[in-house]
mmCIF file of C-alpha atoms and ligand atoms in Angstrom:
data_model
loop_
_atom_site.group_PDB
_atom_site.id
_atom_site.type_symbol
_atom_site.label_atom_id
_atom_site.label_comp_id
_atom_site.label_asym_id
_atom_site.label_seq_id
_atom_site.Cartn_x
_atom_site.Cartn_y
_atom_site.Cartn_z
ATOM 1 C CA UNK J 45 106.738 67.572 94.420
ATOM 2 C CA UNK J 46 106.319 70.040 91.566
ATOM 3 C CA UNK J 47 102.657 70.552 92.565
ATOM 4 C CA UNK J 48 103.770 71.396 96.201
ATOM 5 C CA UNK J 49 106.274 74.002 95.011
ATOM 6 C CA UNK J 50 103.603 75.545 92.751
ATOM 7 C CA UNK J 51 101.092 75.759 95.621
ATOM 8 C CA UNK J 52 103.676 77.287 98.016
ATOM 9 C CA UNK J 53 104.388 79.643 95.268
ATOM 10 C CA UNK J 54 100.732 80.399 94.729
ATOM 11 C CA UNK J 55 100.193 81.118 98.420
ATOM 12 C CA UNK J 56 103.325 83.264 98.632
ATOM 13 C CA UNK J 57 102.107 85.310 95.656
ATOM 14 C CA UNK J 58 98.524 85.574 97.134
ATOM 15 C CA UNK J 59 100.101 86.810 100.483
ATOM 16 C CA UNK J 60 102.385 89.417 98.673
ATOM 17 C CA UNK J 61 99.330 90.703 96.659
ATOM 18 C CA UNK J 62 97.213 90.978 99.849
ATOM 19 C CA UNK J 63 100.023 92.790 101.588
ATOM 20 C CA UNK J 64 100.506 95.218 98.720
ATOM 21 C CA UNK J 65 96.791 95.945 98.559
ATOM 22 C CA UNK J 66 96.602 96.413 102.267
ATOM 23 C CA UNK J 67 99.458 98.877 102.121
ATOM 24 C CA UNK J 68 97.711 100.759 99.344
ATOM 25 C CA UNK J 69 94.383 100.834 101.185
ATOM 26 C CA UNK J 70 95.976 102.068 104.250
ATOM 27 C CA UNK J 71 98.121 104.569 102.575
ATOM 28 C CA UNK J 72 97.160 107.798 100.943
ATOM 29 C CA UNK J 73 94.031 107.889 98.819
ATOM 30 C CA UNK J 74 94.603 108.849 95.279
ATOM 31 C CA UNK J 75 96.019 112.246 95.292
ATOM 32 C CA UNK J 76 94.004 114.829 93.331
ATOM 33 C CA UNK J 77 95.365 116.426 90.140
ATOM 34 C CA UNK J 78 96.701 119.798 90.715
ATOM 35 C CA UNK J 79 96.123 120.720 87.184
ATOM 36 C CA UNK J 80 99.637 122.293 87.159
ATOM 37 C CA UNK J 81 101.606 118.926 87.045
ATOM 38 C CA UNK J 82 104.305 119.712 84.653
ATOM 39 C CA UNK J 83 105.004 123.084 86.109
ATOM 40 C CA UNK J 84 105.498 121.517 89.481
ATOM 41 C CA UNK J 85 108.642 119.806 88.325
ATOM 42 C CA UNK J 86 110.583 122.970 88.086
ATOM 43 C CA UNK J 87 109.646 124.018 91.559
ATOM 44 C CA UNK J 88 111.919 123.399 94.502
ATOM 45 C CA UNK J 89 110.402 120.545 96.537
ATOM 46 C CA UNK J 90 108.811 121.657 99.822
ATOM 47 C CA UNK J 91 111.003 120.504 102.637
ATOM 48 C CA UNK J 92 109.716 117.562 104.577
ATOM 49 C CA UNK J 93 108.425 118.579 108.042
ATOM 50 C CA UNK J 94 107.981 116.582 111.227
ATOM 51 C CA UNK J 95 104.225 116.190 111.907
ATOM 52 C CA UNK J 96 102.630 114.306 114.693
ATOM 53 C CA UNK J 97 100.389 112.666 112.302
ATOM 54 C CA UNK J 98 103.350 111.066 110.354
ATOM 55 C CA UNK J 99 103.709 107.370 109.930
ATOM 56 C CA UNK J 100 101.746 104.265 111.086
ATOM 57 C CA UNK J 101 100.818 105.506 114.515
ATOM 58 C CA UNK J 102 100.406 109.183 113.578
ATOM 59 C CA UNK J 103 97.863 111.220 115.472
ATOM 60 C CA UNK J 104 96.666 114.764 115.401
ATOM 61 C CA UNK J 105 97.996 116.960 118.234
ATOM 62 C CA UNK J 106 94.776 118.347 119.612
ATOM 63 C CA UNK J 107 96.347 121.579 120.952
ATOM 64 C CA UNK J 108 97.916 122.157 117.593
ATOM 65 C CA UNK J 109 94.641 121.820 115.747
ATOM 66 C CA UNK J 110 92.950 124.335 118.164
ATOM 67 C CA UNK J 111 95.877 126.820 117.496
ATOM 68 C CA UNK J 112 95.536 126.095 113.833
ATOM 69 C CA UNK J 113 91.947 126.800 113.851
ATOM 70 C CA UNK J 114 92.501 129.928 115.486
ATOM 71 C CA UNK J 115 94.982 131.054 112.824
ATOM 72 C CA UNK J 116 92.390 130.054 110.185
ATOM 73 C CA UNK J 117 89.568 131.901 111.785
ATOM 74 C CA UNK J 118 91.565 135.095 112.462
ATOM 75 C CA UNK J 119 93.551 135.178 109.287
ATOM 76 C CA UNK J 120 92.813 132.824 106.419
ATOM 77 C CA UNK J 121 89.050 132.886 106.730
ATOM 78 C CA UNK J 122 89.100 136.548 105.582
ATOM 79 C CA UNK J 123 89.597 135.276 102.196
ATOM 80 C CA UNK J 124 89.438 131.411 102.075
ATOM 81 C CA UNK J 125 86.316 129.424 102.435
ATOM 82 C CA UNK J 126 85.933 126.083 104.367
ATOM 83 C CA UNK J 127 82.731 124.918 102.798
ATOM 84 C CA UNK J 128 82.789 121.171 103.767
ATOM 85 C CA UNK J 129 83.467 121.684 107.500
ATOM 86 C CA UNK J 130 80.504 122.253 109.804
ATOM 87 C CA UNK J 131 80.978 123.915 113.230
ATOM 88 C CA UNK J 132 79.940 120.681 114.916
ATOM 89 C CA UNK J 133 82.868 118.879 113.312
ATOM 90 C CA UNK J 134 85.172 120.804 115.683
ATOM 91 C CA UNK J 135 83.845 118.548 118.432
ATOM 92 C CA UNK J 136 84.247 115.313 116.466
ATOM 93 C CA UNK J 137 86.454 112.600 117.977
ATOM 94 C CA UNK J 138 90.038 112.676 116.529
ATOM 95 C CA UNK J 139 89.696 116.582 115.783
ATOM 96 C CA UNK J 140 90.482 119.709 117.550
ATOM 97 C CA UNK J 141 88.343 118.446 120.557
ATOM 98 C CA UNK J 142 86.268 121.576 121.277
ATOM 99 C CA UNK J 143 83.328 120.999 123.614
ATOM 100 C CA UNK J 144 79.730 121.024 122.449
ATOM 101 C CA UNK J 145 79.201 124.205 124.412
ATOM 102 C CA UNK J 146 82.369 125.905 122.715
ATOM 103 C CA UNK J 147 80.985 124.829 119.373
ATOM 104 C CA UNK J 148 77.556 126.346 120.102
ATOM 105 C CA UNK J 149 79.038 129.577 121.275
ATOM 106 C CA UNK J 150 81.446 129.757 118.233
ATOM 107 C CA UNK J 151 78.686 129.040 115.740
ATOM 108 C CA UNK J 152 76.435 131.812 117.267
ATOM 109 C CA UNK J 153 79.131 134.366 116.428
ATOM 110 C CA UNK J 154 78.503 133.897 112.722
ATOM 111 C CA UNK J 155 75.546 135.146 110.708
ATOM 112 C CA UNK J 156 74.179 132.542 108.319
ATOM 113 C CA UNK J 157 71.997 133.112 105.398
ATOM 114 C CA UNK J 158 68.668 131.065 105.652
ATOM 115 C CA UNK J 159 65.284 131.028 104.007
ATOM 116 C CA UNK J 160 63.285 131.813 102.168
ATOM 117 C CA UNK J 161 60.746 132.315 105.203
ATOM 118 C CA UNK J 162 57.010 132.449 104.849
ATOM 119 C CA UNK J 163 57.162 135.817 103.286
ATOM 120 C CA UNK J 164 59.710 134.559 100.530
ATOM 121 C CA UNK J 165 62.685 136.452 102.036
ATOM 122 C CA UNK J 166 66.252 135.210 102.470
ATOM 123 C CA UNK J 167 67.204 136.196 106.066
ATOM 124 C CA UNK J 168 70.182 135.967 108.254
ATOM 125 C CA UNK J 169 70.275 134.301 111.628
ATOM 126 C CA UNK J 170 72.954 133.312 114.227
ATOM 127 C CA UNK J 171 74.764 130.041 113.333
ATOM 128 C CA UNK J 172 74.129 126.725 114.724
ATOM 129 C CA UNK J 173 76.401 123.797 115.201
ATOM 130 C CA UNK J 174 75.047 121.970 112.223
ATOM 131 C CA UNK J 175 75.784 124.924 109.987
ATOM 132 C CA UNK J 176 78.945 125.004 107.659
ATOM 133 C CA UNK J 177 81.441 127.608 107.769
ATOM 134 C CA UNK J 178 80.203 130.621 105.653
ATOM 135 C CA UNK J 179 82.414 132.361 103.197
ATOM 136 C CA UNK J 180 83.253 136.097 103.395
ATOM 137 C CA UNK J 181 82.434 136.577 99.806
ATOM 138 C CA UNK J 182 79.093 136.176 98.025
ATOM 139 C CA UNK J 183 80.651 134.536 95.132
ATOM 140 C CA UNK J 184 83.775 133.779 93.145
ATOM 141 C CA UNK J 185 83.573 136.830 90.952
ATOM 142 C CA UNK J 186 83.451 139.139 94.021
ATOM 143 C CA UNK J 187 86.458 137.394 95.406
ATOM 144 C CA UNK J 188 88.398 137.639 92.182
ATOM 145 C CA UNK J 189 87.572 141.415 91.941
ATOM 146 C CA UNK J 190 88.675 141.988 95.463
ATOM 147 C CA UNK J 191 91.737 139.854 95.477
ATOM 148 C CA UNK J 192 93.002 139.484 91.992
ATOM 149 C CA UNK J 193 92.438 135.722 92.134
ATOM 150 C CA UNK J 194 89.964 133.245 93.839
ATOM 151 C CA UNK J 195 91.337 131.920 97.050
ATOM 152 C CA UNK J 196 90.940 128.080 96.815
ATOM 153 C CA UNK J 197 88.499 126.592 99.274
ATOM 154 C CA UNK J 198 90.402 125.139 102.146
ATOM 155 C CA UNK J 199 88.320 121.978 102.939
ATOM 156 C CA UNK J 200 90.449 119.681 100.805
ATOM 157 C CA UNK J 201 93.532 121.996 100.052
ATOM 158 C CA UNK J 202 95.850 119.905 102.048
ATOM 159 C CA UNK J 203 94.956 116.804 100.016
ATOM 160 C CA UNK J 204 94.649 118.585 96.664
ATOM 161 C CA UNK J 205 98.016 120.217 96.623
ATOM 162 C CA UNK J 206 100.767 117.796 96.047
ATOM 163 C CA UNK J 207 103.955 117.702 94.066
ATOM 164 C CA UNK J 208 106.000 115.000 92.424
ATOM 165 C CA UNK J 209 108.591 113.295 94.729
ATOM 166 C CA UNK J 210 109.839 111.271 91.846
ATOM 167 C CA UNK J 211 111.361 107.856 91.584
ATOM 168 C CA UNK J 212 112.026 105.984 93.815
ATOM 169 C CA UNK J 213 110.180 107.984 96.569
ATOM 170 C CA UNK J 214 106.928 107.541 94.989
ATOM 171 C CA UNK J 215 107.354 103.701 95.427
ATOM 172 C CA UNK J 216 108.470 104.060 98.914
ATOM 173 C CA UNK J 217 105.971 106.705 100.246
ATOM 174 C CA UNK J 218 102.960 104.341 100.586
ATOM 175 C CA UNK J 219 105.232 101.929 102.480
ATOM 176 C CA UNK J 220 106.498 104.364 104.906
ATOM 177 C CA UNK J 221 103.088 106.142 104.906
ATOM 178 C CA UNK J 222 104.346 109.372 103.683
ATOM 179 C CA UNK J 223 101.226 111.384 103.002
ATOM 180 C CA UNK J 224 102.088 114.662 104.308
ATOM 181 C CA UNK J 225 102.813 116.459 100.886
ATOM 182 C CA UNK J 226 99.808 118.719 101.504
ATOM 183 C CA UNK J 227 100.778 120.313 104.785
ATOM 184 C CA UNK J 228 104.431 120.348 103.820
ATOM 185 C CA UNK J 229 103.350 122.340 100.762
ATOM 186 C CA UNK J 230 101.160 124.768 102.739
ATOM 187 C CA UNK J 231 103.895 125.333 105.286
ATOM 188 C CA UNK J 232 106.306 125.939 102.433
ATOM 189 C CA UNK J 233 104.164 128.439 100.653
ATOM 190 C CA UNK J 234 103.701 130.405 103.959
ATOM 191 C CA UNK J 235 107.476 130.580 104.355
ATOM 192 C CA UNK J 236 108.196 130.961 100.690
ATOM 193 C CA UNK J 237 107.954 134.779 100.564
ATOM 194 C CA UNK J 238 111.727 135.173 100.070
ATOM 195 C CA UNK J 239 111.922 138.158 97.619
ATOM 196 C CA UNK J 240 111.908 141.437 99.425
ATOM 197 C CA UNK J 241 111.275 143.436 96.285
ATOM 198 C CA UNK J 242 108.211 141.452 95.174
ATOM 199 C CA UNK J 243 105.412 140.594 97.697
ATOM 200 C CA UNK J 244 103.790 138.354 95.112
ATOM 201 C CA UNK J 245 106.879 136.219 94.501
ATOM 202 C CA UNK J 246 106.885 132.863 96.281
ATOM 203 C CA UNK J 247 109.595 130.314 95.996
ATOM 204 C CA UNK J 248 107.186 127.258 96.199
ATOM 205 C CA UNK J 249 104.132 128.512 94.144
ATOM 206 C CA UNK J 250 104.183 126.959 90.677
ATOM 207 C CA UNK J 251 105.420 129.709 88.429
ATOM 208 C CA UNK J 252 106.516 131.723 91.571
ATOM 209 C CA UNK J 253 103.669 134.201 91.074
ATOM 210 C CA UNK J 254 101.065 134.164 93.732
ATOM 211 C CA UNK J 255 98.191 136.559 94.143
ATOM 212 C CA UNK J 256 98.142 136.155 97.897
ATOM 213 C CA UNK J 257 100.518 138.378 99.622
ATOM 214 C CA UNK J 258 102.133 137.005 102.774
ATOM 215 C CA UNK J 259 99.071 136.480 105.103
ATOM 216 C CA UNK J 260 101.025 136.050 108.329
ATOM 217 C CA UNK J 261 103.306 138.129 110.506
ATOM 218 C CA UNK J 262 104.866 137.575 113.816
ATOM 219 C CA UNK J 263 102.519 138.410 116.691
ATOM 220 C CA UNK J 264 99.404 138.494 114.553
ATOM 221 C CA UNK J 265 97.594 135.719 116.276
ATOM 222 C CA UNK J 266 97.522 135.890 120.094
ATOM 223 C CA UNK J 267 98.062 132.269 121.306
ATOM 224 C CA UNK J 268 96.861 131.613 124.727
ATOM 225 C CA UNK J 269 98.832 128.356 125.555
ATOM 226 C CA UNK J 270 102.358 129.962 125.511
ATOM 227 C CA UNK J 271 103.228 128.689 122.006
ATOM 228 C CA UNK J 272 105.458 131.150 120.049
ATOM 229 C CA UNK J 273 103.678 133.868 118.386
ATOM 230 C CA UNK J 274 105.739 133.466 115.274
ATOM 231 C CA UNK J 275 105.152 132.985 111.590
ATOM 232 C CA UNK J 276 106.754 129.454 111.508
ATOM 233 C CA UNK J 277 104.526 128.332 114.279
ATOM 234 C CA UNK J 278 101.393 129.874 112.940
ATOM 235 C CA UNK J 279 102.218 128.199 109.572
ATOM 236 C CA UNK J 280 102.774 124.725 111.101
ATOM 237 C CA UNK J 281 99.662 124.902 113.116
ATOM 238 C CA UNK J 282 97.439 126.133 110.374
ATOM 239 C CA UNK J 283 98.896 123.465 107.905
ATOM 240 C CA UNK J 284 98.142 120.832 110.506
ATOM 241 C CA UNK J 285 94.660 122.215 110.894
ATOM 242 C CA UNK J 286 93.936 122.072 107.181
ATOM 243 C CA UNK J 287 95.236 118.510 107.129
ATOM 244 C CA UNK J 288 92.621 117.603 109.635
ATOM 245 C CA UNK J 289 89.856 119.433 107.715
ATOM 246 C CA UNK J 290 90.854 117.559 104.626
ATOM 247 C CA UNK J 291 91.200 114.332 106.494
ATOM 248 C CA UNK J 292 89.262 114.095 109.614
ATOM 249 C CA UNK J 293 89.262 110.370 109.846
ATOM 250 C CA UNK J 294 93.030 109.993 109.447
ATOM 251 C CA UNK J 295 93.424 108.338 112.974
ATOM 252 C CA UNK J 296 90.624 105.850 112.366
ATOM 253 C CA UNK J 297 91.996 104.935 108.815
ATOM 254 C CA UNK J 298 95.451 104.317 110.117
ATOM 255 C CA UNK J 299 94.263 102.248 112.965
ATOM 256 C CA UNK J 300 92.187 100.226 110.529
ATOM 257 C CA UNK J 301 94.973 99.818 108.060
ATOM 258 C CA UNK J 302 97.348 98.458 110.835
ATOM 259 C CA UNK J 303 94.644 96.236 111.889
ATOM 260 C CA UNK J 304 94.241 94.828 108.465
ATOM 261 C CA UNK J 305 97.911 94.249 108.329
ATOM 262 C CA UNK J 306 98.000 92.263 111.510
ATOM 263 C CA UNK J 307 94.839 90.311 110.409
ATOM 264 C CA UNK J 308 96.527 89.448 107.062
ATOM 265 C CA UNK J 309 99.816 88.306 108.720
ATOM 266 C CA UNK J 310 97.959 85.901 111.114
ATOM 267 C CA UNK J 311 95.845 84.642 108.169
ATOM 268 C CA UNK J 312 98.968 83.980 106.167
ATOM 269 C CA UNK J 313 100.595 82.114 108.982
ATOM 270 C CA UNK J 314 97.383 79.978 109.545
ATOM 271 C CA UNK J 315 97.269 79.397 105.705
ATOM 272 C CA UNK J 316 100.805 78.291 105.670
ATOM 273 C CA UNK J 317 100.449 75.923 108.687
ATOM 274 C CA UNK J 318 97.274 74.449 107.202
ATOM 275 C CA UNK J 319 98.993 73.858 103.822
ATOM 276 C CA UNK J 320 102.021 72.095 105.453
ATOM 277 C CA UNK J 321 99.725 69.937 107.304
ATOM 278 C CA UNK J 322 97.563 68.945 104.355
ATOM 279 C CA UNK J 323 100.536 68.369 101.962
ATOM 280 C CA UNK J 324 102.409 66.286 104.572
ATOM 281 C CA UNK J 325 99.869 63.589 104.796
ATOM 282 C CA UNK J 326 101.548 60.302 103.676
ATOM 283 C CA UNK J 327 98.502 59.405 101.492
ATOM 284 C CA UNK J 328 98.724 62.641 99.604
ATOM 285 C CA UNK J 329 102.228 61.777 98.592
ATOM 286 C CA UNK J 330 101.155 58.328 97.556
ATOM 287 C CA UNK J 331 98.278 59.808 95.539
ATOM 288 C CA UNK J 332 100.620 62.287 93.907
ATOM 289 C CA UNK J 333 103.182 59.615 93.040
ATOM 290 C CA UNK J 334 100.709 57.347 91.371
ATOM 291 C CA UNK J 335 99.047 60.042 89.448
HETATM 292 C C1 LIG S 1480 93.845 138.635 101.644
HETATM 293 C C2 LIG S 1480 93.182 137.342 101.172
HETATM 294 C C3 LIG S 1480 93.980 136.222 101.716
HETATM 295 C C4 LIG S 1480 94.324 135.702 103.041
HETATM 296 C C5 LIG S 1480 94.088 136.366 104.274
HETATM 297 C C6 LIG S 1480 94.790 134.334 102.879
HETATM 298 N N1 LIG S 1480 94.901 134.042 101.546
HETATM 299 FE FE1 LIG S 1480 95.719 132.275 100.904
HETATM 300 N N2 LIG S 1480 95.180 132.819 98.981
HETATM 301 C C7 LIG S 1480 94.467 134.078 98.571
HETATM 302 C C8 LIG S 1480 94.452 134.128 97.055
HETATM 303 C C9 LIG S 1480 93.679 135.185 96.406
HETATM 304 C C10 LIG S 1480 94.912 133.037 96.698
HETATM 305 C C11 LIG S 1480 95.075 132.507 95.204
HETATM 306 C C12 LIG S 1480 96.399 132.682 94.722
HETATM 307 C C13 LIG S 1480 96.735 132.479 93.296
HETATM 308 O O1 LIG S 1480 96.025 131.815 92.582
HETATM 309 O O2 LIG S 1480 97.617 133.280 92.816
HETATM 310 C C14 LIG S 1480 95.440 132.188 97.783
HETATM 311 C C15 LIG S 1480 96.105 130.951 97.705
HETATM 312 C C16 LIG S 1480 96.415 130.187 98.852
HETATM 313 C C17 LIG S 1480 97.058 128.877 98.681
HETATM 314 C C18 LIG S 1480 97.267 128.158 97.392
HETATM 315 C C19 LIG S 1480 98.454 128.239 96.600
HETATM 316 C C20 LIG S 1480 98.125 127.222 95.448
HETATM 317 O O3 LIG S 1480 98.782 126.255 95.369
HETATM 318 O O4 LIG S 1480 97.209 127.547 94.612
HETATM 319 C C21 LIG S 1480 97.437 128.480 100.008
HETATM 320 C C22 LIG S 1480 98.154 127.274 100.460
HETATM 321 C C23 LIG S 1480 97.025 129.430 100.900
HETATM 322 N N3 LIG S 1480 96.325 130.552 100.145
HETATM 323 C C24 LIG S 1480 97.070 129.420 102.173
HETATM 324 C C25 LIG S 1480 96.605 130.505 103.080
HETATM 325 C C26 LIG S 1480 96.740 130.320 104.482
HETATM 326 C C27 LIG S 1480 97.056 129.087 105.314
HETATM 327 C C28 LIG S 1480 96.127 131.502 104.970
HETATM 328 C C29 LIG S 1480 95.950 131.811 106.499
HETATM 329 C C30 LIG S 1480 97.131 131.829 107.270
HETATM 330 C C31 LIG S 1480 95.736 132.408 103.839
HETATM 331 N N4 LIG S 1480 95.998 131.709 102.766
HETATM 332 C C32 LIG S 1480 95.243 133.607 103.964
HETATM 333 C C33 LIG S 1480 94.078 135.017 99.406
HETATM 334 C C34 LIG S 1480 94.298 134.953 100.868
#
């Protein structure tokens, strides 16, 4: 009898471990260090926003990603690079859903450095879908000289910027699949210019000093789908777009994570049924008792 209990406990333990592993795997990947960890503690926490990509069944809102891209292209890209995103990614499944033709036309609007050619020269040519977004600045030094600080590349910004949510939330977050700290933070920064006298004061920037003056203003981006042309809407849309840029496979990962959970649950039930069957054979009891 003791052995039976032990094996039941063993299986229970294995299941809980597997479940925990599955939750971790389907939850956020390890968050990158911000390098400002201790500072972040003194900041007010960015308020949590509603996102369509929240939770187990979260998905990106295609129209929102398209608007967010428009904000990136017309405003943020003047200073920030997006080095890891290629034009063709805008047509990938689970993304903003632009057509191949739209992507081609968009890419052609950019001039891309290429070469050297046969004569040994670097030259410029119109962009192709396979090219990556070029940066407005030739190098970081030029950007720092012009702007007072280097604007961080935006490809991974939504994943790289995070903050401590503290106990017990950091235990609960993987379970409720809270992984929107990045977009919450970006949204908060864009709405954090609350000191009228100092354009470089930001409530949510670590240390409150930010080299970037408020980049958005009402009406600055001309939406075509009737969404409000207002700072809060721009901020929300661009934060969602940057989340997609940092994690283009989010939908696939969530689907997979959920599938793994279902699989493990069924597996555990089968395991349990098999165990009951094996241990209920009368011979087994006899064997046990005589040993
Ligand atoms: C005029 C140039 C400029 C524009 C336009 C601009 N930024 Fe910035 N941004 C910067 C600079 C410079 C920094 C670095 C600030 C610092 O380190 O103090 C920065 C930093 C940031 C940060 C990071 C704060 C951190 O935690 O380090 C975020 C988020 C950000 N920008 C978002 C945006 C978004 C979104 C847009 C478009 C709506 C945008 N920026 C447009 C120049 C710009």
